[in-house]
Amino acid sequence: LLRDEEILGEAIIHFENSHRLDPSSIEVGIELARAYMFQQDFPKSREIANKFNGELDSDWIINHKLIDIKVQLPYREADVLAVAGKNAQAILSLQEMRREFDAAPSKFKDSYTRNKLSKVHPTVARLLRQCRDTEKQELLEIQKWLTAEAYN
C-alpha cells in the first residue's frame, strides 16, 4: 500500500495527523517512518524512527518492524546516494546499516531480516566500481560482513 506513489502522499498526511495526536504511538511512528523512507525523505524517516530508540514494545511484530526500518532505511539511503555518485556518504549509510543490524537483538535477526541484507549487494558492487581506491577497503569489509550475515 505504501509503495504506490499516489497513495503514499495521502498515507503520509494521515500518518502525520495520527502522529500529532499520539506522538508516543510506536505503531504510528513506525508506519510514518516507513512512508517517509519510501518517499526517500530519509532525514524525516530517521528522525521518527530514532524517537523510539530503546523503546522496544512487548509486541514482537512491532519490535521487528522497528528494527527492520532502522536497518532498511540506511541501505535505501545508500542506494540513492550511490546512484547520485555520493560515494563517501553512501558508505557512511552502509556503516550505519551495519551498526543497526549488529545492535539488534539476535531474535530479530531472522531469515526475513537477513534476506533484506542480501538486497544491498548491488549497491556495494556499484560503489566498488565507482569509488576511489582509498574507499575500497571499507566497502570490501562491508561486502564480507554482508555475505556472512545475509546467508547465515
PDB file of N, CA and C in Angstrom, residues 18-104:
ATOM      1  N   SER A  18      -2.144  11.368  12.625  1.00  0.00           N
ATOM      2  CA  SER A  18      -2.203  10.397  13.723  1.00  0.00           C
ATOM      3  C   SER A  18      -1.025  10.572  14.667  1.00  0.00           C
ATOM      4  N   HIS A  19       0.150  10.833  14.101  1.00  0.00           N
ATOM      5  CA  HIS A  19       1.346  11.008  14.921  1.00  0.00           C
ATOM      6  C   HIS A  19       1.246  12.275  15.777  1.00  0.00           C
ATOM      7  N   ARG A  20       0.647  13.329  15.225  1.00  0.00           N
ATOM      8  CA  ARG A  20       0.436  14.554  16.014  1.00  0.00           C
ATOM      9  C   ARG A  20      -0.506  14.284  17.184  1.00  0.00           C
ATOM     10  N   LEU A  21      -1.521  13.467  16.944  1.00  0.00           N
ATOM     11  CA  LEU A  21      -2.479  13.148  18.005  1.00  0.00           C
ATOM     12  C   LEU A  21      -1.870  12.265  19.094  1.00  0.00           C
ATOM     13  N   ASP A  22      -0.978  11.348  18.677  1.00  0.00           N
ATOM     14  CA  ASP A  22      -0.372  10.428  19.640  1.00  0.00           C
ATOM     15  C   ASP A  22       1.095  10.188  19.279  1.00  0.00           C
ATOM     16  N   PRO A  23       1.965  11.144  19.608  1.00  0.00           N
ATOM     17  CA  PRO A  23       3.373  11.011  19.237  1.00  0.00           C
ATOM     18  C   PRO A  23       4.094   9.861  19.937  1.00  0.00           C
ATOM     19  N   SER A  24       3.482   9.296  20.973  1.00  0.00           N
ATOM     20  CA  SER A  24       4.128   8.182  21.683  1.00  0.00           C
ATOM     21  C   SER A  24       3.773   6.820  21.076  1.00  0.00           C
ATOM     22  N   SER A  25       2.875   6.800  20.090  1.00  0.00           N
ATOM     23  CA  SER A  25       2.472   5.535  19.478  1.00  0.00           C
ATOM     24  C   SER A  25       3.582   4.991  18.582  1.00  0.00           C
ATOM     25  N   ILE A  26       4.156   3.874  19.003  1.00  0.00           N
ATOM     26  CA  ILE A  26       5.210   3.245  18.212  1.00  0.00           C
ATOM     27  C   ILE A  26       4.656   2.778  16.872  1.00  0.00           C
ATOM     28  N   GLU A  27       3.453   2.227  16.884  1.00  0.00           N
ATOM     29  CA  GLU A  27       2.848   1.708  15.644  1.00  0.00           C
ATOM     30  C   GLU A  27       2.726   2.803  14.591  1.00  0.00           C
ATOM     31  N   VAL A  28       2.178   3.941  14.986  1.00  0.00           N
ATOM     32  CA  VAL A  28       2.004   5.057  14.054  1.00  0.00           C
ATOM     33  C   VAL A  28       3.365   5.608  13.632  1.00  0.00           C
ATOM     34  N   GLY A  29       4.266   5.752  14.586  1.00  0.00           N
ATOM     35  CA  GLY A  29       5.598   6.263  14.278  1.00  0.00           C
ATOM     36  C   GLY A  29       6.338   5.399  13.269  1.00  0.00           C
ATOM     37  N   ILE A  30       6.247   4.097  13.437  1.00  0.00           N
ATOM     38  CA  ILE A  30       6.920   3.181  12.507  1.00  0.00           C
ATOM     39  C   ILE A  30       6.331   3.322  11.108  1.00  0.00           C
ATOM     40  N   GLU A  31       5.029   3.362  11.012  1.00  0.00           N
ATOM     41  CA  GLU A  31       4.402   3.478   9.690  1.00  0.00           C
ATOM     42  C   GLU A  31       4.720   4.829   9.043  1.00  0.00           C
ATOM     43  N   LEU A  32       4.777   5.887   9.842  1.00  0.00           N
ATOM     44  CA  LEU A  32       5.148   7.200   9.306  1.00  0.00           C
ATOM     45  C   LEU A  32       6.605   7.175   8.834  1.00  0.00           C
ATOM     46  N   ALA A  33       7.482   6.592   9.624  1.00  0.00           N
ATOM     47  CA  ALA A  33       8.893   6.484   9.235  1.00  0.00           C
ATOM     48  C   ALA A  33       9.038   5.669   7.945  1.00  0.00           C
ATOM     49  N   ARG A  34       8.283   4.582   7.820  1.00  0.00           N
ATOM     50  CA  ARG A  34       8.329   3.767   6.598  1.00  0.00           C
ATOM     51  C   ARG A  34       7.833   4.566   5.397  1.00  0.00           C
ATOM     52  N   ALA A  35       6.770   5.317   5.588  1.00  0.00           N
ATOM     53  CA  ALA A  35       6.229   6.116   4.486  1.00  0.00           C
ATOM     54  C   ALA A  35       7.250   7.158   4.024  1.00  0.00           C
ATOM     55  N   TYR A  36       7.867   7.849   4.971  1.00  0.00           N
ATOM     56  CA  TYR A  36       8.911   8.814   4.610  1.00  0.00           C
ATOM     57  C   TYR A  36      10.065   8.116   3.878  1.00  0.00           C
ATOM     58  N   MET A  37      10.425   6.915   4.340  1.00  0.00           N
ATOM     59  CA  MET A  37      11.515   6.180   3.701  1.00  0.00           C
ATOM     60  C   MET A  37      11.162   5.859   2.248  1.00  0.00           C
ATOM     61  N   PHE A  38       9.947   5.386   2.015  1.00  0.00           N
ATOM     62  CA  PHE A  38       9.529   5.061   0.648  1.00  0.00           C
ATOM     63  C   PHE A  38       9.481   6.315  -0.225  1.00  0.00           C
ATOM     64  N   GLN A  39       9.257   7.467   0.391  1.00  0.00           N
ATOM     65  CA  GLN A  39       9.249   8.738  -0.322  1.00  0.00           C
ATOM     66  C   GLN A  39      10.676   9.277  -0.489  1.00  0.00           C
ATOM     67  N   GLN A  40      11.639   8.566   0.042  1.00  0.00           N
ATOM     68  CA  GLN A  40      13.059   8.924   0.034  1.00  0.00           C
ATOM     69  C   GLN A  40      13.338  10.201   0.820  1.00  0.00           C
ATOM     70  N   ASP A  41      12.529  10.441   1.831  1.00  0.00           N
ATOM     71  CA  ASP A  41      12.785  11.534   2.765  1.00  0.00           C
ATOM     72  C   ASP A  41      13.465  10.909   3.986  1.00  0.00           C
ATOM     73  N   PHE A  42      14.736  10.589   3.808  1.00  0.00           N
ATOM     74  CA  PHE A  42      15.481   9.838   4.807  1.00  0.00           C
ATOM     75  C   PHE A  42      15.675  10.598   6.121  1.00  0.00           C
ATOM     76  N   PRO A  43      15.935  11.909   6.099  1.00  0.00           N
ATOM     77  CA  PRO A  43      16.075  12.613   7.384  1.00  0.00           C
ATOM     78  C   PRO A  43      14.802  12.541   8.246  1.00  0.00           C
ATOM     79  N   LYS A  44      13.641  12.736   7.629  1.00  0.00           N
ATOM     80  CA  LYS A  44      12.391  12.657   8.405  1.00  0.00           C
ATOM     81  C   LYS A  44      12.159  11.234   8.900  1.00  0.00           C
ATOM     82  N   SER A  45      12.422  10.265   8.050  1.00  0.00           N
ATOM     83  CA  SER A  45      12.245   8.865   8.442  1.00  0.00           C
ATOM     84  C   SER A  45      13.131   8.533   9.637  1.00  0.00           C
ATOM     85  N   ARG A  46      14.382   8.933   9.561  1.00  0.00           N
ATOM     86  CA  ARG A  46      15.343   8.652  10.635  1.00  0.00           C
ATOM     87  C   ARG A  46      14.925   9.362  11.932  1.00  0.00           C
ATOM     88  N   GLU A  47      14.473  10.609  11.801  1.00  0.00           N
ATOM     89  CA  GLU A  47      14.057  11.375  12.982  1.00  0.00           C
ATOM     90  C   GLU A  47      12.928  10.660  13.726  1.00  0.00           C
ATOM     91  N   ILE A  48      11.935  10.192  12.978  1.00  0.00           N
ATOM     92  CA  ILE A  48      10.804   9.493  13.603  1.00  0.00           C
ATOM     93  C   ILE A  48      11.258   8.170  14.202  1.00  0.00           C
ATOM     94  N   ALA A  49      12.007   7.375  13.428  1.00  0.00           N
ATOM     95  CA  ALA A  49      12.455   6.066  13.920  1.00  0.00           C
ATOM     96  C   ALA A  49      13.323   6.211  15.167  1.00  0.00           C
ATOM     97  N   ASN A  50      14.165   7.242  15.203  1.00  0.00           N
ATOM     98  CA  ASN A  50      15.065   7.427  16.345  1.00  0.00           C
ATOM     99  C   ASN A  50      14.346   7.870  17.609  1.00  0.00           C
ATOM    100  N   LYS A  51      13.127   8.359  17.471  1.00  0.00           N
ATOM    101  CA  LYS A  51      12.348   8.731  18.663  1.00  0.00           C
ATOM    102  C   LYS A  51      12.062   7.507  19.528  1.00  0.00           C
ATOM    103  N   PHE A  52      12.115   6.340  18.914  1.00  0.00           N
ATOM    104  CA  PHE A  52      11.762   5.117  19.625  1.00  0.00           C
ATOM    105  C   PHE A  52      12.989   4.273  19.957  1.00  0.00           C
ATOM    106  N   ASN A  53      14.162   4.898  19.986  1.00  0.00           N
ATOM    107  CA  ASN A  53      15.382   4.188  20.372  1.00  0.00           C
ATOM    108  C   ASN A  53      15.217   3.579  21.753  1.00  0.00           C
ATOM    109  N   GLY A  54      15.486   2.313  21.858  1.00  0.00           N
ATOM    110  CA  GLY A  54      15.443   1.635  23.144  1.00  0.00           C
ATOM    111  C   GLY A  54      14.050   1.405  23.687  1.00  0.00           C
ATOM    112  N   GLU A  55      13.021   1.749  22.922  1.00  0.00           N
ATOM    113  CA  GLU A  55      11.658   1.598  23.411  1.00  0.00           C
ATOM    114  C   GLU A  55      10.991   0.374  22.808  1.00  0.00           C
ATOM    115  N   LEU A  56      11.656  -0.762  22.879  1.00  0.00           N
ATOM    116  CA  LEU A  56      11.057  -1.961  22.314  1.00  0.00           C
ATOM    117  C   LEU A  56       9.766  -2.269  23.049  1.00  0.00           C
ATOM    118  N   ASP A  57       8.764  -2.534  22.283  1.00  0.00           N
ATOM    119  CA  ASP A  57       7.422  -2.798  22.763  1.00  0.00           C
ATOM    120  C   ASP A  57       7.320  -4.261  23.178  1.00  0.00           C
ATOM    121  N   SER A  58       6.274  -4.613  23.865  1.00  0.00           N
ATOM    122  CA  SER A  58       6.073  -6.022  24.230  1.00  0.00           C
ATOM    123  C   SER A  58       5.592  -6.838  23.030  1.00  0.00           C
ATOM    124  N   ASP A  59       5.158  -6.179  21.997  1.00  0.00           N
ATOM    125  CA  ASP A  59       4.665  -6.837  20.793  1.00  0.00           C
ATOM    126  C   ASP A  59       5.832  -7.163  19.853  1.00  0.00           C
ATOM    127  N   TRP A  60       6.044  -8.450  19.574  1.00  0.00           N
ATOM    128  CA  TRP A  60       7.158  -8.897  18.735  1.00  0.00           C
ATOM    129  C   TRP A  60       7.094  -8.275  17.347  1.00  0.00           C
ATOM    130  N   ILE A  61       5.912  -8.182  16.764  1.00  0.00           N
ATOM    131  CA  ILE A  61       5.763  -7.643  15.405  1.00  0.00           C
ATOM    132  C   ILE A  61       6.188  -6.178  15.359  1.00  0.00           C
ATOM    133  N   ILE A  62       5.796  -5.412  16.347  1.00  0.00           N
ATOM    134  CA  ILE A  62       6.178  -4.000  16.391  1.00  0.00           C
ATOM    135  C   ILE A  62       7.687  -3.873  16.534  1.00  0.00           C
ATOM    136  N   ASN A  63       8.282  -4.673  17.398  1.00  0.00           N
ATOM    137  CA  ASN A  63       9.738  -4.643  17.571  1.00  0.00           C
ATOM    138  C   ASN A  63      10.438  -4.991  16.268  1.00  0.00           C
ATOM    139  N   HIS A  64       9.933  -5.999  15.601  1.00  0.00           N
ATOM    140  CA  HIS A  64      10.539  -6.438  14.344  1.00  0.00           C
ATOM    141  C   HIS A  64      10.460  -5.326  13.296  1.00  0.00           C
ATOM    142  N   LYS A  65       9.330  -4.644  13.221  1.00  0.00           N
ATOM    143  CA  LYS A  65       9.179  -3.538  12.272  1.00  0.00           C
ATOM    144  C   LYS A  65      10.118  -2.382  12.600  1.00  0.00           C
ATOM    145  N   LEU A  66      10.289  -2.101  13.884  1.00  0.00           N
ATOM    146  CA  LEU A  66      11.181  -1.014  14.287  1.00  0.00           C
ATOM    147  C   LEU A  66      12.627  -1.334  13.894  1.00  0.00           C
ATOM    148  N   ILE A  67      13.046  -2.548  14.155  1.00  0.00           N
ATOM    149  CA  ILE A  67      14.408  -2.951  13.785  1.00  0.00           C
ATOM    150  C   ILE A  67      14.545  -2.983  12.277  1.00  0.00           C
ATOM    151  N   ASP A  68      13.524  -3.459  11.593  1.00  0.00           N
ATOM    152  CA  ASP A  68      13.561  -3.500  10.131  1.00  0.00           C
ATOM    153  C   ASP A  68      13.753  -2.106   9.541  1.00  0.00           C
ATOM    154  N   ILE A  69      13.028  -1.128  10.028  1.00  0.00           N
ATOM    155  CA  ILE A  69      13.155   0.229   9.481  1.00  0.00           C
ATOM    156  C   ILE A  69      14.541   0.785   9.785  1.00  0.00           C
ATOM    157  N   LYS A  70      15.084   0.488  10.955  1.00  0.00           N
ATOM    158  CA  LYS A  70      16.401   1.013  11.315  1.00  0.00           C
ATOM    159  C   LYS A  70      17.518   0.390  10.489  1.00  0.00           C
ATOM    160  N   VAL A  71      17.298  -0.818   9.972  1.00  0.00           N
ATOM    161  CA  VAL A  71      18.280  -1.462   9.092  1.00  0.00           C
ATOM    162  C   VAL A  71      18.011  -1.067   7.639  1.00  0.00           C
ATOM    163  N   GLN A  72      16.760  -1.056   7.254  1.00  0.00           N
ATOM    164  CA  GLN A  72      16.394  -0.800   5.861  1.00  0.00           C
ATOM    165  C   GLN A  72      16.634   0.652   5.428  1.00  0.00           C
ATOM    166  N   LEU A  73      16.362   1.580   6.301  1.00  0.00           N
ATOM    167  CA  LEU A  73      16.492   2.999   5.959  1.00  0.00           C
ATOM    168  C   LEU A  73      17.903   3.348   5.477  1.00  0.00           C
ATOM    169  N   PRO A  74      18.961   2.990   6.209  1.00  0.00           N
ATOM    170  CA  PRO A  74      20.293   3.387   5.722  1.00  0.00           C
ATOM    171  C   PRO A  74      20.705   2.693   4.426  1.00  0.00           C
ATOM    172  N   TYR A  75      20.256   1.443   4.194  1.00  0.00           N
ATOM    173  CA  TYR A  75      20.675   0.840   2.930  1.00  0.00           C
ATOM    174  C   TYR A  75      19.901   1.417   1.759  1.00  0.00           C
ATOM    175  N   ARG A  76      18.665   1.825   1.954  1.00  0.00           N
ATOM    176  CA  ARG A  76      17.933   2.503   0.878  1.00  0.00           C
ATOM    177  C   ARG A  76      18.563   3.878   0.604  1.00  0.00           C
ATOM    178  N   GLU A  77      18.943   4.544   1.659  1.00  0.00           N
ATOM    179  CA  GLU A  77      19.613   5.831   1.508  1.00  0.00           C
ATOM    180  C   GLU A  77      20.948   5.654   0.780  1.00  0.00           C
ATOM    181  N   ALA A  78      21.694   4.628   1.142  1.00  0.00           N
ATOM    182  CA  ALA A  78      22.981   4.352   0.493  1.00  0.00           C
ATOM    183  C   ALA A  78      22.792   4.115  -0.999  1.00  0.00           C
ATOM    184  N   ASP A  79      21.731   3.430  -1.357  1.00  0.00           N
ATOM    185  CA  ASP A  79      21.473   3.161  -2.773  1.00  0.00           C
ATOM    186  C   ASP A  79      21.228   4.462  -3.535  1.00  0.00           C
ATOM    187  N   VAL A  80      20.412   5.346  -2.984  1.00  0.00           N
ATOM    188  CA  VAL A  80      20.125   6.634  -3.618  1.00  0.00           C
ATOM    189  C   VAL A  80      21.405   7.471  -3.728  1.00  0.00           C
ATOM    190  N   LEU A  81      22.194   7.474  -2.668  1.00  0.00           N
ATOM    191  CA  LEU A  81      23.444   8.234  -2.678  1.00  0.00           C
ATOM    192  C   LEU A  81      24.442   7.658  -3.690  1.00  0.00           C
ATOM    193  N   ALA A  82      24.507   6.345  -3.790  1.00  0.00           N
ATOM    194  CA  ALA A  82      25.420   5.709  -4.747  1.00  0.00           C
ATOM    195  C   ALA A  82      25.050   6.066  -6.180  1.00  0.00           C
ATOM    196  N   VAL A  83      23.763   6.038  -6.482  1.00  0.00           N
ATOM    197  CA  VAL A  83      23.298   6.405  -7.826  1.00  0.00           C
ATOM    198  C   VAL A  83      23.668   7.853  -8.133  1.00  0.00           C
ATOM    199  N   ALA A  84      23.623   8.710  -7.122  1.00  0.00           N
ATOM    200  CA  ALA A  84      23.964  10.127  -7.294  1.00  0.00           C
ATOM    201  C   ALA A  84      25.475  10.365  -7.295  1.00  0.00           C
ATOM    202  N   GLY A  85      26.259   9.303  -7.109  1.00  0.00           N
ATOM    203  CA  GLY A  85      27.711   9.442  -7.109  1.00  0.00           C
ATOM    204  C   GLY A  85      28.279   9.991  -5.811  1.00  0.00           C
ATOM    205  N   LYS A  86      27.487   9.991  -4.762  1.00  0.00           N
ATOM    206  CA  LYS A  86      27.935  10.485  -3.454  1.00  0.00           C
ATOM    207  C   LYS A  86      28.469   9.299  -2.640  1.00  0.00           C
ATOM    208  N   ASN A  87      29.614   8.818  -3.075  1.00  0.00           N
ATOM    209  CA  ASN A  87      30.159   7.573  -2.550  1.00  0.00           C
ATOM    210  C   ASN A  87      30.458   7.614  -1.056  1.00  0.00           C
ATOM    211  N   ALA A  88      31.130   8.659  -0.597  1.00  0.00           N
ATOM    212  CA  ALA A  88      31.511   8.733   0.812  1.00  0.00           C
ATOM    213  C   ALA A  88      30.277   8.708   1.712  1.00  0.00           C
ATOM    214  N   GLN A  89      29.241   9.444   1.316  1.00  0.00           N
ATOM    215  CA  GLN A  89      28.003   9.463   2.112  1.00  0.00           C
ATOM    216  C   GLN A  89      27.298   8.110   2.056  1.00  0.00           C
ATOM    217  N   ALA A  90      27.342   7.462   0.889  1.00  0.00           N
ATOM    218  CA  ALA A  90      26.729   6.140   0.753  1.00  0.00           C
ATOM    219  C   ALA A  90      27.426   5.136   1.670  1.00  0.00           C
ATOM    220  N   ILE A  91      28.743   5.215   1.741  1.00  0.00           N
ATOM    221  CA  ILE A  91      29.496   4.312   2.611  1.00  0.00           C
ATOM    222  C   ILE A  91      29.127   4.559   4.074  1.00  0.00           C
ATOM    223  N   LEU A  92      28.968   5.817   4.457  1.00  0.00           N
ATOM    224  CA  LEU A  92      28.543   6.130   5.828  1.00  0.00           C
ATOM    225  C   LEU A  92      27.179   5.521   6.127  1.00  0.00           C
ATOM    226  N   SER A  93      26.283   5.568   5.163  1.00  0.00           N
ATOM    227  CA  SER A  93      24.955   4.969   5.356  1.00  0.00           C
ATOM    228  C   SER A  93      25.060   3.449   5.508  1.00  0.00           C
ATOM    229  N   LEU A  94      25.923   2.826   4.719  1.00  0.00           N
ATOM    230  CA  LEU A  94      26.119   1.373   4.849  1.00  0.00           C
ATOM    231  C   LEU A  94      26.709   1.017   6.210  1.00  0.00           C
ATOM    232  N   GLN A  95      27.592   1.857   6.709  1.00  0.00           N
ATOM    233  CA  GLN A  95      28.153   1.631   8.042  1.00  0.00           C
ATOM    234  C   GLN A  95      27.071   1.757   9.113  1.00  0.00           C
ATOM    235  N   GLU A  96      26.172   2.725   8.916  1.00  0.00           N
ATOM    236  CA  GLU A  96      25.042   2.880   9.848  1.00  0.00           C
ATOM    237  C   GLU A  96      24.163   1.632   9.819  1.00  0.00           C
ATOM    238  N   MET A  97      23.895   1.104   8.609  1.00  0.00           N
ATOM    239  CA  MET A  97      23.086  -0.111   8.477  1.00  0.00           C
ATOM    240  C   MET A  97      23.727  -1.247   9.271  1.00  0.00           C
ATOM    241  N   ARG A  98      25.030  -1.378   9.128  1.00  0.00           N
ATOM    242  CA  ARG A  98      25.747  -2.455   9.829  1.00  0.00           C
ATOM    243  C   ARG A  98      25.630  -2.280  11.343  1.00  0.00           C
ATOM    244  N   ARG A  99      25.814  -1.059  11.826  1.00  0.00           N
ATOM    245  CA  ARG A  99      25.696  -0.803  13.277  1.00  0.00           C
ATOM    246  C   ARG A  99      24.300  -1.146  13.782  1.00  0.00           C
ATOM    247  N   GLU A 100      23.284  -0.739  13.025  1.00  0.00           N
ATOM    248  CA  GLU A 100      21.902  -1.016  13.450  1.00  0.00           C
ATOM    249  C   GLU A 100      21.621  -2.519  13.473  1.00  0.00           C
ATOM    250  N   PHE A 101      22.088  -3.226  12.461  1.00  0.00           N
ATOM    251  CA  PHE A 101      21.874  -4.674  12.429  1.00  0.00           C
ATOM    252  C   PHE A 101      22.624  -5.345  13.576  1.00  0.00           C
ATOM    253  N   ASP A 102      23.873  -4.981  13.760  1.00  0.00           N
ATOM    254  CA  ASP A 102      24.680  -5.594  14.819  1.00  0.00           C
ATOM    255  C   ASP A 102      24.096  -5.314  16.203  1.00  0.00           C
ATOM    256  N   ALA A 103      23.478  -4.150  16.377  1.00  0.00           N
ATOM    257  CA  ALA A 103      22.911  -3.780  17.681  1.00  0.00           C
ATOM    258  C   ALA A 103      21.567  -4.458  17.963  1.00  0.00           C
ATOM    259  N   ALA A 104      20.930  -4.985  16.936  1.00  0.00           N
ATOM    260  CA  ALA A 104      19.617  -5.609  17.109  1.00  0.00           C
ATOM    261  C   ALA A 104      19.743  -6.907  17.908  1.00  0.00           C
TER     262      ALA A 104
END
